[in-house]
mmCIF file of C-alpha atoms in Angstrom:
data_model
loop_
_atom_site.group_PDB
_atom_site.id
_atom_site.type_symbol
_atom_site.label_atom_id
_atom_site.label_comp_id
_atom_site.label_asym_id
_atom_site.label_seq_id
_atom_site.Cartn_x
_atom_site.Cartn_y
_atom_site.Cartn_z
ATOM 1 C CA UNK Z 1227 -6.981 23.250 2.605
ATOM 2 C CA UNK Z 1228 -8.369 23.089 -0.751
ATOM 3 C CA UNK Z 1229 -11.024 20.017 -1.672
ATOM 4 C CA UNK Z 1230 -10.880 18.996 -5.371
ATOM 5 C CA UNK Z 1231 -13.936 16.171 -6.378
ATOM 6 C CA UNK Z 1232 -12.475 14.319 -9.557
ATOM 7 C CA UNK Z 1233 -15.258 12.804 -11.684
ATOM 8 C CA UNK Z 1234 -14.600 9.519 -12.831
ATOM 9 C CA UNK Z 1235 -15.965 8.152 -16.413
ATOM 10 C CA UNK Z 1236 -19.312 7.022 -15.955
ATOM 11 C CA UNK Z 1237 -19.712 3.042 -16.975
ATOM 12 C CA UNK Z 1238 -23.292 3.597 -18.188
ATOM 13 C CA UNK Z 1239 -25.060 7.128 -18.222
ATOM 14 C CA UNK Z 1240 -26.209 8.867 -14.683
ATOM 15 C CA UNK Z 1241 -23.648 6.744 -12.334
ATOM 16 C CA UNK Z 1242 -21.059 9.392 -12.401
ATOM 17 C CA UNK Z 1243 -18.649 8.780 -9.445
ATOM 18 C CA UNK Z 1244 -16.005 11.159 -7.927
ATOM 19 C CA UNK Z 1245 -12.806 11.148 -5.726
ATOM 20 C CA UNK Z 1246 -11.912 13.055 -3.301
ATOM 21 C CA UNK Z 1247 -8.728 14.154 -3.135
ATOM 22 C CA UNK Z 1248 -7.918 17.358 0.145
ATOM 23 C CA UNK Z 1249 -4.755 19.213 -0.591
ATOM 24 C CA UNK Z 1250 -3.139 20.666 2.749
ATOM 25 C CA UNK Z 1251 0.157 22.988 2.370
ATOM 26 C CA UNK Z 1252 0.939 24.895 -0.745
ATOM 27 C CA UNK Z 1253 1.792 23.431 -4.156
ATOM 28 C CA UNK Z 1254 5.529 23.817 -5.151
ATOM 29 C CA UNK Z 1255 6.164 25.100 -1.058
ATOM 30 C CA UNK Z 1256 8.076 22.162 -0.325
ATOM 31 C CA UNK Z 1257 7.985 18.240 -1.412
ATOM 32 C CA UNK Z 1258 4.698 16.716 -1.997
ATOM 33 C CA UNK Z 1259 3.457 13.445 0.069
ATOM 34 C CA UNK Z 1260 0.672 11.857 -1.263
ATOM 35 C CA UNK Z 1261 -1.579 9.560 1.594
ATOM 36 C CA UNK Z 1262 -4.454 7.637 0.410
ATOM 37 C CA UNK Z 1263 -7.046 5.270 2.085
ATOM 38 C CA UNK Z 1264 -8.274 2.224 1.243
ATOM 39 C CA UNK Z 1265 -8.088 1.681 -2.572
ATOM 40 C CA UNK Z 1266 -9.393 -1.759 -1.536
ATOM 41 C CA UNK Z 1267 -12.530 -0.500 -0.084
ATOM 42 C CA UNK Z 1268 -13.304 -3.123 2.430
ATOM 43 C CA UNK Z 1269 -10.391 -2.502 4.447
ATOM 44 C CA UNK Z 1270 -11.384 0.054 6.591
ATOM 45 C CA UNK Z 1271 -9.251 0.648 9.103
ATOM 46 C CA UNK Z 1272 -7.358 3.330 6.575
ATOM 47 C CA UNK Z 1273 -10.253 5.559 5.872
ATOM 48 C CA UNK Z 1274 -10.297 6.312 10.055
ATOM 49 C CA UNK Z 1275 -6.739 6.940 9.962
ATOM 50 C CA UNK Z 1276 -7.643 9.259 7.178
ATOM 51 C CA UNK Z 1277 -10.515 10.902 9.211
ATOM 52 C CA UNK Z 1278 -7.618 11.778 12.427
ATOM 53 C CA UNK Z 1279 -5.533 12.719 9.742
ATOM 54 C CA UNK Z 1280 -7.783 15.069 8.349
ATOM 55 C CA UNK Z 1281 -8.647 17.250 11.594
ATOM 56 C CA UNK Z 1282 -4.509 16.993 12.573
ATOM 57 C CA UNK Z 1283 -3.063 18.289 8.675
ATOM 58 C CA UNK Z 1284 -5.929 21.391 9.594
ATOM 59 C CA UNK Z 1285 -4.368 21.961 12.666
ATOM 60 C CA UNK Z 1286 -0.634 22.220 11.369
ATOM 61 C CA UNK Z 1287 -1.695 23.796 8.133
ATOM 62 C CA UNK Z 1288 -3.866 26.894 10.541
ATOM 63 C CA UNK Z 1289 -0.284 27.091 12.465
ATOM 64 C CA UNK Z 1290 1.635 27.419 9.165
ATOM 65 C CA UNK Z 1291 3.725 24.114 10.124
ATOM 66 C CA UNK Z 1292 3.571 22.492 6.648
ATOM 67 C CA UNK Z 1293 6.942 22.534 5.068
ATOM 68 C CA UNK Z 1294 5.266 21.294 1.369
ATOM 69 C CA UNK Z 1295 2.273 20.008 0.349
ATOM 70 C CA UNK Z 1296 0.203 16.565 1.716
ATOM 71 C CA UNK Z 1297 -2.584 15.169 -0.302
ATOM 72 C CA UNK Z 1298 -4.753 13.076 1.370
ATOM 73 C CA UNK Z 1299 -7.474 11.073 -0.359
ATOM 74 C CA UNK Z 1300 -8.971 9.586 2.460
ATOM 75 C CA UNK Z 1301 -11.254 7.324 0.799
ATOM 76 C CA UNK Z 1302 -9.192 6.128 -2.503
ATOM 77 C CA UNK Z 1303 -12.030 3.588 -4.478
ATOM 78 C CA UNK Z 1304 -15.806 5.185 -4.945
ATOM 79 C CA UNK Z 1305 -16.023 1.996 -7.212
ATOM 80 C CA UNK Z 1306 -15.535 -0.272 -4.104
ATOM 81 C CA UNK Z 1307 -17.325 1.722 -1.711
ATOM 82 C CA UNK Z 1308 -20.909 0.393 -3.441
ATOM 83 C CA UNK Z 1309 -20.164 -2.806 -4.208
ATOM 84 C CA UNK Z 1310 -22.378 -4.813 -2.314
ATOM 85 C CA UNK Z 1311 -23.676 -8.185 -3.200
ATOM 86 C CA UNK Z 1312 -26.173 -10.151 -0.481
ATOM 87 C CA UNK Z 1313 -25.314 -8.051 2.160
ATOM 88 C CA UNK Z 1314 -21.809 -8.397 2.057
ATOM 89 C CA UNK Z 1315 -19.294 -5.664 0.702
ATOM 90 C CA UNK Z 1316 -16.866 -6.434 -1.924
ATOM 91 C CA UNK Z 1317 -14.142 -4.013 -2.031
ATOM 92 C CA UNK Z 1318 -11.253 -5.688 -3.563
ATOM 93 C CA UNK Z 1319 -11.851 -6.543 -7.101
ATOM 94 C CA UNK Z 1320 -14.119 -4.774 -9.324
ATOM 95 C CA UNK Z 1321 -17.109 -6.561 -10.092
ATOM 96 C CA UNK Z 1322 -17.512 -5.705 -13.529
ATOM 97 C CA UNK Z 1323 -14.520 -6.711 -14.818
ATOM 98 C CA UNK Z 1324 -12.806 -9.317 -11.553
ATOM 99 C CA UNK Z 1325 -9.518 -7.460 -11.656
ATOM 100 C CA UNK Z 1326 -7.728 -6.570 -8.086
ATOM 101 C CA UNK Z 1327 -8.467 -2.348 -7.337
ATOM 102 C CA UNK Z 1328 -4.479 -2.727 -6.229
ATOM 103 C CA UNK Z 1329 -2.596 -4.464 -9.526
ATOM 104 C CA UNK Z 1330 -2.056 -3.539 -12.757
ATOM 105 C CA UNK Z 1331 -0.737 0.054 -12.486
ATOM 106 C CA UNK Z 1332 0.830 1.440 -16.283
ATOM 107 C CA UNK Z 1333 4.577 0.742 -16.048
ATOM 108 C CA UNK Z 1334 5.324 4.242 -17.918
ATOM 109 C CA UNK Z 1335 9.632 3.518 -17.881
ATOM 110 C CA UNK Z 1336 9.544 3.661 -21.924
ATOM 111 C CA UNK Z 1337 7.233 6.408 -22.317
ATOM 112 C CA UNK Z 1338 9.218 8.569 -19.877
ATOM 113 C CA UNK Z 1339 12.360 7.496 -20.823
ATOM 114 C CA UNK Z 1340 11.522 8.474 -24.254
ATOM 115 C CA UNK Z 1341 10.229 11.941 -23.685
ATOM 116 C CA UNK Z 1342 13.633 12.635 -21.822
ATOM 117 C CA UNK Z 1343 16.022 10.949 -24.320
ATOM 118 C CA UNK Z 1344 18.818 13.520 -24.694
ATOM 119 C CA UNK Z 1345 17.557 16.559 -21.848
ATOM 120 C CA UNK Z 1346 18.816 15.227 -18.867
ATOM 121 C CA UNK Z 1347 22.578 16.818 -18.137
ATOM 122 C CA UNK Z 1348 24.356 16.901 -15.246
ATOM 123 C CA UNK Z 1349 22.039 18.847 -13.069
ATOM 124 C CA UNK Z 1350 20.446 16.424 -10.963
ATOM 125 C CA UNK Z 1351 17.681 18.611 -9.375
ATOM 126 C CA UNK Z 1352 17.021 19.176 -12.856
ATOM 127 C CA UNK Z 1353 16.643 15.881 -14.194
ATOM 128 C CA UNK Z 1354 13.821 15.021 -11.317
ATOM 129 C CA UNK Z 1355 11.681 18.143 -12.672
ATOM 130 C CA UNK Z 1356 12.224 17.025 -16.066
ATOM 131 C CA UNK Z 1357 11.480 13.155 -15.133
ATOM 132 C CA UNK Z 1358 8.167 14.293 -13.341
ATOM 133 C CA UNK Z 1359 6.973 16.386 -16.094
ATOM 134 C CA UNK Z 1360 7.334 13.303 -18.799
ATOM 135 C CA UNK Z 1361 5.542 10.965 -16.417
ATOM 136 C CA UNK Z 1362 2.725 13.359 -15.420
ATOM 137 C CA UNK Z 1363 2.538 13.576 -19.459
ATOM 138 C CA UNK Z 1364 2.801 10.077 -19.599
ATOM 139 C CA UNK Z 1365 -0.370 9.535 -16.907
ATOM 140 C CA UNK Z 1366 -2.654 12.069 -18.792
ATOM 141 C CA UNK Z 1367 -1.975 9.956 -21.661
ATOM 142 C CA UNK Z 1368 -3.531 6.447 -20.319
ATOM 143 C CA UNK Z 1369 -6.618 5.481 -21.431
ATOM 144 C CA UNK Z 1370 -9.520 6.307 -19.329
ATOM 145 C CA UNK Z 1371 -12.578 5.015 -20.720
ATOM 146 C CA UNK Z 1372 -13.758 3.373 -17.870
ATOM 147 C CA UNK Z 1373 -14.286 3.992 -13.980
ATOM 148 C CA UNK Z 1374 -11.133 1.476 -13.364
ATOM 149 C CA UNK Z 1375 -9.101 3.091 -15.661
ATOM 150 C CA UNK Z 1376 -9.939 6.491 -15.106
ATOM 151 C CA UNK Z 1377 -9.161 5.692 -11.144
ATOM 152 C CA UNK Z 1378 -6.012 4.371 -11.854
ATOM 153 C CA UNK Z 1379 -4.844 7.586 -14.318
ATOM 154 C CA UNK Z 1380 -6.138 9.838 -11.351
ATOM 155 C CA UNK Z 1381 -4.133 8.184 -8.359
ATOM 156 C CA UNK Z 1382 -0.863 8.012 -10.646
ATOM 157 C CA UNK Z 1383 -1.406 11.716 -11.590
ATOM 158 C CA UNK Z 1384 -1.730 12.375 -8.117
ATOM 159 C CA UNK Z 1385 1.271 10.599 -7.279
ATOM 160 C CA UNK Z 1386 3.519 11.981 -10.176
ATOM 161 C CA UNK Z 1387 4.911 14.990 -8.158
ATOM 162 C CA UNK Z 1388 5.021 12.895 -4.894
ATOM 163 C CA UNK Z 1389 8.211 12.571 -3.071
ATOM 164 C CA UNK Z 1390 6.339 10.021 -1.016
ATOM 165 C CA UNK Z 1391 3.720 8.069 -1.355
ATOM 166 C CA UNK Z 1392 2.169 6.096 1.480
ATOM 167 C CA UNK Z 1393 -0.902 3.356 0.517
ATOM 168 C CA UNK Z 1394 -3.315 2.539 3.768
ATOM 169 C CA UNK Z 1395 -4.392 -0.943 3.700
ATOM 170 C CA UNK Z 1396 -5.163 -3.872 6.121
ATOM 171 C CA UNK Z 1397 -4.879 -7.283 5.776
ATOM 172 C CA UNK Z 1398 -7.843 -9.823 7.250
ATOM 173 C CA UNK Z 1399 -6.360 -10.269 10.720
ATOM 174 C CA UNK Z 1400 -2.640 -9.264 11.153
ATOM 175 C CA UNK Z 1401 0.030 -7.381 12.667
ATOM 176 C CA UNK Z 1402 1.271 -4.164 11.092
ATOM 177 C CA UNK Z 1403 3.300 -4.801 8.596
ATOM 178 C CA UNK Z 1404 5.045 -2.574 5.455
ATOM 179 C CA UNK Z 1405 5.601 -3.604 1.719
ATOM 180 C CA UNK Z 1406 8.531 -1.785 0.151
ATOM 181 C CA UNK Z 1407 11.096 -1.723 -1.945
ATOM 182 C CA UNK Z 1408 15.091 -2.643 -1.211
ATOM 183 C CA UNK Z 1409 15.657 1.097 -2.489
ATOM 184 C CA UNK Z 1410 13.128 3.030 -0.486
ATOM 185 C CA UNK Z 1411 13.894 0.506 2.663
ATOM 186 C CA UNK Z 1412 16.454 2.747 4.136
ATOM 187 C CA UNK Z 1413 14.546 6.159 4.481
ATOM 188 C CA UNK Z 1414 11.303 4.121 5.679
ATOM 189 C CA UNK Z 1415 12.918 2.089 8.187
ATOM 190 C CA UNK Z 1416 12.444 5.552 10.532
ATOM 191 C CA UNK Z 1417 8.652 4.971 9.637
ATOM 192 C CA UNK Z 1418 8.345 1.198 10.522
ATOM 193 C CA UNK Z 1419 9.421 2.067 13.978
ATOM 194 C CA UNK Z 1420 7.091 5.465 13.826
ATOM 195 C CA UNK Z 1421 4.077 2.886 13.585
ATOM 196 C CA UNK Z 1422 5.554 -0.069 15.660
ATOM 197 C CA UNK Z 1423 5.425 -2.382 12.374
ATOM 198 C CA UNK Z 1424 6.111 -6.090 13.415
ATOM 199 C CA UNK Z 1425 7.044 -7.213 9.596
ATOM 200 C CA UNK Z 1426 8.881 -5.641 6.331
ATOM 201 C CA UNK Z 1427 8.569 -7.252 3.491
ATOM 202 C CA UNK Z 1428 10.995 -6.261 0.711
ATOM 203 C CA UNK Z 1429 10.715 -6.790 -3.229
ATOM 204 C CA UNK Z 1430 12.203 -5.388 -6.390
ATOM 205 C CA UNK Z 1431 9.348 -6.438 -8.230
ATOM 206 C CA UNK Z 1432 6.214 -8.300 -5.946
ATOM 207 C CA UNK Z 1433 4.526 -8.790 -9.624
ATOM 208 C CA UNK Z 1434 1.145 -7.839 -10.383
ATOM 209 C CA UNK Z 1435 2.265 -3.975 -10.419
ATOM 210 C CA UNK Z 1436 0.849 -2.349 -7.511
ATOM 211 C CA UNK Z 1437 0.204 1.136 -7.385
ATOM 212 C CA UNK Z 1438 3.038 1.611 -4.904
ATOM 213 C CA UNK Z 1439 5.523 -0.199 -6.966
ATOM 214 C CA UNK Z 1440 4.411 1.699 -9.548
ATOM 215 C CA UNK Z 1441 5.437 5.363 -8.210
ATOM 216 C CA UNK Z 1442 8.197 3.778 -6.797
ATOM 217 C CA UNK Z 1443 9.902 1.559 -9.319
ATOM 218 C CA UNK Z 1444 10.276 4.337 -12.229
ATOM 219 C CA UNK Z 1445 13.205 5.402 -11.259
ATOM 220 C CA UNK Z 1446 15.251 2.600 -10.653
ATOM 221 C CA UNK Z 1447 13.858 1.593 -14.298
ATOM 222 C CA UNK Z 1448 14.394 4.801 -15.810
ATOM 223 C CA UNK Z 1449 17.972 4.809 -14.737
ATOM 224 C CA UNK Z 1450 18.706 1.517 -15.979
ATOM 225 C CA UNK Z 1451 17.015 2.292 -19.107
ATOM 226 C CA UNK Z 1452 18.653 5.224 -19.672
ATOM 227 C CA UNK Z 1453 21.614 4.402 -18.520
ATOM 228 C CA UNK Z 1454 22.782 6.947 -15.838
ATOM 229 C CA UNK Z 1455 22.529 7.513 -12.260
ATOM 230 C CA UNK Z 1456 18.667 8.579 -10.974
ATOM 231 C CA UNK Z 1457 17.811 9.273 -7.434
ATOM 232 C CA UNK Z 1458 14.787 7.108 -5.827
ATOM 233 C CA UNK Z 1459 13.027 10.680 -6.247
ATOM 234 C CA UNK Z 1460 9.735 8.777 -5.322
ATOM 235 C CA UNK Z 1461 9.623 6.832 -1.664
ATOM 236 C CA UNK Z 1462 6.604 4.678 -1.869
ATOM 237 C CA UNK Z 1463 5.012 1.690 0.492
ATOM 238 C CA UNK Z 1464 2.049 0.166 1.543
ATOM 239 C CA UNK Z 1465 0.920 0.193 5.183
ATOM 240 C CA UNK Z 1466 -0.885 -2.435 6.194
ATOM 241 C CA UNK Z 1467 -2.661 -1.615 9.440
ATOM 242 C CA UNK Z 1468 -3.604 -5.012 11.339
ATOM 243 C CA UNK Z 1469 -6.841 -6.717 10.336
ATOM 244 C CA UNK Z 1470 -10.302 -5.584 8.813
ATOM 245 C CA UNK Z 1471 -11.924 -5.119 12.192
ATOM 246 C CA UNK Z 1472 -9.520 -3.187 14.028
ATOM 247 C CA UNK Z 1473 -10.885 0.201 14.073
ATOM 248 C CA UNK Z 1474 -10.861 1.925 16.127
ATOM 249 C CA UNK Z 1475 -10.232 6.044 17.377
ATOM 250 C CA UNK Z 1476 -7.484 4.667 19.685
ATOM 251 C CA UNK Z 1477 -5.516 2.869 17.097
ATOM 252 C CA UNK Z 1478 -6.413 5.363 13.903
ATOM 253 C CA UNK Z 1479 -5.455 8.121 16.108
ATOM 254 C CA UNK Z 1480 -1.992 6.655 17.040
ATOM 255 C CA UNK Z 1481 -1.712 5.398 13.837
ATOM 256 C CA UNK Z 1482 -2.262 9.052 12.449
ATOM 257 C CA UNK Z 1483 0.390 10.257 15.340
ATOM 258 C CA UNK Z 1484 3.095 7.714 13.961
ATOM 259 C CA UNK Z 1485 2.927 9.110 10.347
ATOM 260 C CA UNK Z 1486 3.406 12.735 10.902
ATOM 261 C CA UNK Z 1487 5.991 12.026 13.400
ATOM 262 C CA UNK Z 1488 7.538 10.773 10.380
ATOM 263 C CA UNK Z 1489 6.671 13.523 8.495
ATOM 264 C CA UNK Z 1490 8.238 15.497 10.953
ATOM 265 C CA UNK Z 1491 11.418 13.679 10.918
ATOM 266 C CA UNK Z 1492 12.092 14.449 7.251
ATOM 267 C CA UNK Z 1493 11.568 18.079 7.786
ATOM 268 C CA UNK Z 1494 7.523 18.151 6.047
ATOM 269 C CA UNK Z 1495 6.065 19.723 9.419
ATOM 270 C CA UNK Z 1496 7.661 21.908 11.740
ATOM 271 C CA UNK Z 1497 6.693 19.893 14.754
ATOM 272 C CA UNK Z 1498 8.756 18.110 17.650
ATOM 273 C CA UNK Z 1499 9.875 15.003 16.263
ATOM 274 C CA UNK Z 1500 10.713 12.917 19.009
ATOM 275 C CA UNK Z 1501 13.509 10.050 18.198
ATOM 276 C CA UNK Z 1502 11.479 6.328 17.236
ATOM 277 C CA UNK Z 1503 11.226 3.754 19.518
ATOM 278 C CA UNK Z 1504 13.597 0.798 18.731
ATOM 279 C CA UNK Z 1505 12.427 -1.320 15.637
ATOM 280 C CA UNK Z 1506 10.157 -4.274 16.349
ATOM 281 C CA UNK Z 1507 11.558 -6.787 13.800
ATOM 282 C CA UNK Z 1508 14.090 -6.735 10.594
ATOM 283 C CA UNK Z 1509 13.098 -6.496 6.984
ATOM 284 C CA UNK Z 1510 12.628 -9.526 5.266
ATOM 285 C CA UNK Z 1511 12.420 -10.712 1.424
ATOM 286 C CA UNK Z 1512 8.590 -11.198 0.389
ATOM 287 C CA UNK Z 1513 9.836 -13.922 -1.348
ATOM 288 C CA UNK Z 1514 10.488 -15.741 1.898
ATOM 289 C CA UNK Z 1515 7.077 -14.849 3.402
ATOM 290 C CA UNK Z 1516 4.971 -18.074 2.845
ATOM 291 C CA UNK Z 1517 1.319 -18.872 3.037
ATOM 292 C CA UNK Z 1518 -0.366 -21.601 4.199
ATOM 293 C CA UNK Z 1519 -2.639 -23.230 1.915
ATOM 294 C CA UNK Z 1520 -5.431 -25.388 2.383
ATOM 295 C CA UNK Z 1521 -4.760 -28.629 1.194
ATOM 296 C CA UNK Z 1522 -8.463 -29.730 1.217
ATOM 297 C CA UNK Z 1523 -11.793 -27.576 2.530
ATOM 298 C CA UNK Z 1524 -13.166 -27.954 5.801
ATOM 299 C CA UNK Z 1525 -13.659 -26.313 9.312
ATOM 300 C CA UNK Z 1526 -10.013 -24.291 10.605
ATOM 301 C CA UNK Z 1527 -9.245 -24.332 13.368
ATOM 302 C CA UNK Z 1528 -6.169 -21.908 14.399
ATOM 303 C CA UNK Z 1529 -3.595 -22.701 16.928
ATOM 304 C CA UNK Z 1530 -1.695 -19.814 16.621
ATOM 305 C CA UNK Z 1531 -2.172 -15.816 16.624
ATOM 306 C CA UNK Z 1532 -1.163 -13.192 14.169
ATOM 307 C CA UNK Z 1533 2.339 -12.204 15.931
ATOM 308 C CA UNK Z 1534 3.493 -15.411 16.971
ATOM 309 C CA UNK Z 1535 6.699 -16.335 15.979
ATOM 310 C CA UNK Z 1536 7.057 -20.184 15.196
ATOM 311 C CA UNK Z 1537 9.614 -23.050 14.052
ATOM 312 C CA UNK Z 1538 9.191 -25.038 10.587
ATOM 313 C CA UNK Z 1539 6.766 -27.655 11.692
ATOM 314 C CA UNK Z 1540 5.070 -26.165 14.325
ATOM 315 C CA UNK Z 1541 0.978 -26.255 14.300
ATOM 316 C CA UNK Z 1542 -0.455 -23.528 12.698
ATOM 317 C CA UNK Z 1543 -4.256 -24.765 12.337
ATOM 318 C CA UNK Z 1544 -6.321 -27.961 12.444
ATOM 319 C CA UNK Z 1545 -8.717 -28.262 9.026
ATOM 320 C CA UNK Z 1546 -11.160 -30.959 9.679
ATOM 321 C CA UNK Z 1547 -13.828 -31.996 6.708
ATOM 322 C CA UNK Z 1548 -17.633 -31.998 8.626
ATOM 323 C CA UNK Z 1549 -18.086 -34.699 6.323
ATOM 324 C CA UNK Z 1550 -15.557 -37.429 7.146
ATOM 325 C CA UNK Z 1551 -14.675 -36.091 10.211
ATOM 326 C CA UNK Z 1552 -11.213 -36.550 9.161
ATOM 327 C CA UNK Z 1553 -8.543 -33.570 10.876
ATOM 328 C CA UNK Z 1554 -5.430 -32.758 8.878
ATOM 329 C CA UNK Z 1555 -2.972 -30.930 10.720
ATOM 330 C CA UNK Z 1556 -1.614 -27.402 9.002
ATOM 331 C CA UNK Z 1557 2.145 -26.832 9.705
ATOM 332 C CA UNK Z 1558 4.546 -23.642 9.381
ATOM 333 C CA UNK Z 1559 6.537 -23.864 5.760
ATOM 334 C CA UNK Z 1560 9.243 -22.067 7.413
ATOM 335 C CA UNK Z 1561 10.214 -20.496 10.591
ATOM 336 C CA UNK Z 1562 9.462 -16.804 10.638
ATOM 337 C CA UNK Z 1563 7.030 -14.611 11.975
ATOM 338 C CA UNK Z 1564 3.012 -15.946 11.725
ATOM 339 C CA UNK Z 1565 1.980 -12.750 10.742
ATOM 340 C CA UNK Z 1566 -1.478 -12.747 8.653
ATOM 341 C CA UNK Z 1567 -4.283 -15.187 9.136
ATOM 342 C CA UNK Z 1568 -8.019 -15.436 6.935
ATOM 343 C CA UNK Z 1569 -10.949 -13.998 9.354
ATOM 344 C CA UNK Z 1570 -12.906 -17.032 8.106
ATOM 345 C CA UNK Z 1571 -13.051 -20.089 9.460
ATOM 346 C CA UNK Z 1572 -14.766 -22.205 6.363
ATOM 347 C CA UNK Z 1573 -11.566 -22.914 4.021
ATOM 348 C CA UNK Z 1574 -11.756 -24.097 0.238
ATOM 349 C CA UNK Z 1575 -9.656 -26.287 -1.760
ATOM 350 C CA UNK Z 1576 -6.019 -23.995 -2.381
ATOM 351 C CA UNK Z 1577 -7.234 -20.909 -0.468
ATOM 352 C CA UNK Z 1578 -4.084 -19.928 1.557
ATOM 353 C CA UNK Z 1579 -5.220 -19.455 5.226
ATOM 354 C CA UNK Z 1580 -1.686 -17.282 6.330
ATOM 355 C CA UNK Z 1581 1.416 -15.856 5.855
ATOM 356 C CA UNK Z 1582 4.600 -16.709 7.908
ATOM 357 C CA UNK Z 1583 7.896 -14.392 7.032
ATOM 358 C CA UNK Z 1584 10.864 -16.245 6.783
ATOM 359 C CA UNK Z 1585 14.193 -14.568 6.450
ATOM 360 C CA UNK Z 1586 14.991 -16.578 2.901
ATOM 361 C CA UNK Z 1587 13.804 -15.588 -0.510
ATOM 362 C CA UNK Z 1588 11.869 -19.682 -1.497
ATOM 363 C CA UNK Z 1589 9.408 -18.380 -4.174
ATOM 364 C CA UNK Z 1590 9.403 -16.277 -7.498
ATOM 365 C CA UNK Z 1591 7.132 -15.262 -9.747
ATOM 366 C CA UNK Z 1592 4.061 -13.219 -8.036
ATOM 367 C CA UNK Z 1593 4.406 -12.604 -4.362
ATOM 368 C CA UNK Z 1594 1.056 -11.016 -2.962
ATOM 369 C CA UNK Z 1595 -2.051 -12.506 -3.068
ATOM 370 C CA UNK Z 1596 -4.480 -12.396 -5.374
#
């Protein structure tokens, strides 16, 4: 295993950060798979999948059972990590400048595209080698003056040679549940039932450019742009593993078991791969998952649990105002699976207290949250 520190920029002098990235399997052995941990920092139940993940990849790699390379950066935002403001940690958006750790990853389609106009023939091996060398061109490129930016360039440079790409989150309390892509849905559906995901929320484009869309949707953009027939040469999804507080070793470690059994199943460790249990639930559009949103603030009161599946109409939660004492009833939007819910139980004005996944695509424009 070899351990590479990569210093970010420093925002003013002597605050120098670094990630961490461990590198398992030789380079150019086999595909690469890129796994990374938290990139919003707060959500920790990734970084303890990470930590089972660590001691397992050590194992396989001692026994020679790697069949490529897996990079694991098991804790993906040192920016995050030491935000702290009045005790509480802050992990999502960076303080300095309020944008989300997880959005606004380069769309690089033109700058690749561009840098392969005319080499591409008919070898299509060769036209992935010659697409990854443009975009990990392309990444050096981006700017990188500050500890945001120079995070971002490092993860997508990371990712650039990555056949797959899988991005450890949580929500605040959930179920498991994936976000993918329509194109990458049918070699991940093995992985959804590898980690017993109860939702699968599909979208071309969730808006907001995620770093997972952003490894993924290159290639269906280069193609287009270019005109010709690429493979989805990059796999990508986020995981997101139940709720902030559940961590622990029994979950992380099965959690850990489900993804190299994956692994295993497309031929990246030479391991019994035993077939997946049946799947849990049926991909849905993210366009048809729905939040509830607080009409007014108050006290909520929840009726339901992450998991539950409920009708259009049925009670979700009860917000009452301490003031009035007034108790407005919060309803499903659609029938689907109540699958994400807010940990807190103090709601303001338009904050959406949870997500229900319907099967029908009802909104457009940007899909995840904020």
């Amino acid at each position: 295993m070899k351990t590479v520190h990569h210093a970010l920029a420093e925002a003013t002098p002597g605050t120098r950060q670094s990630l961490l990235s461990l590198h398992y399997g030789e380079p150019g052995s086999g595909p690469r798979v890129l796994i990374l941990a938290s990139l919003h920092a707060d959500e920790v139940p990734g970084m303890l999948v990470a930590h089972h993940l660590r001691r397992r990849l050590a194992e396989l790699e001692a026994a020679q059972r790697l069949r490529g390379e897996i990079v694991l950066v098991p804790a993906a935002n040192p920016i995050g990590l030491q935000q702290w403001l009045g005790g509480y940690h802050h992990g999502r958006f960076e303080l300095a400048s309020g944008e989300n750790f997880n959005r606004h990853y380069a769309d690089l389609t033109e700058a690749v595209a561009t840098a392969v106009q005319g080499r591409l023939g008919d070898d299509a091996a060769a036209h992935v080698a010659c697409v990854r060398a443009a975009l990990g061109e392309a990444v050096a490129a981006l700017p990188a003056a500050t500890p945001l930016e120079d995070l971002r360039r490092l993860l997508l440079g990371l990712a650039a040679e990555a056949e797959l790409v899988i991005d450890l989150h949580c929500d605040s309390e959930a179920v498991l549940h994936l976000y993918t892509t329509p194109a990458c849905w049918p070699a991940l559906q093995p992985l959804a039932r590898c980690l017993g995901a109860r939702a699968v929320l599909l979208a071309e484009r969730s808006g907001g450019d995620p770093f997972d869309e952003a490894c993924s949707m290159l290639w269906p953009a280069l193609g287009q742009r270019l005109g010709m027939a690429l493979p989805q040469a990059c796999l990508a999804l986020t995981v997101e593993l139940r709720g902030e507080a559940d961590v622990s070793h029994a979950l992380a470690a099965a959690d850990a078991e489900g993804l190299l059994q994956f692994l295993a199943l497309r031929g990246l460790l030479d391991i019994d791969a035993a077939e997946p249990p049946p799947p849990l639930c049926e991909a849905t559009p993210l366009a048809g998952s729905v939040p509830l949103v607080a009409p007014h603030g108050g006290i909520v009161v929840f009726a339901r649990q992450p998991g539950d599946v409920v009708q259009a109409g049925d009670l979700i939660a009860e917000l009452i105002d301490p003031f009035s004492g007034a108790t407005t009833p919060l309803l499903a939007p659609v029938s689907g699976l109540f699958f994400a819910r807010d940990q807190r139980r103090f709601a303001r004005a338009g904050g959406r207290l949870g997500k229900v996944a319907g099967s029908q695509a009802l909104r457009q424009g940007r899909l995840l949250s904020p």
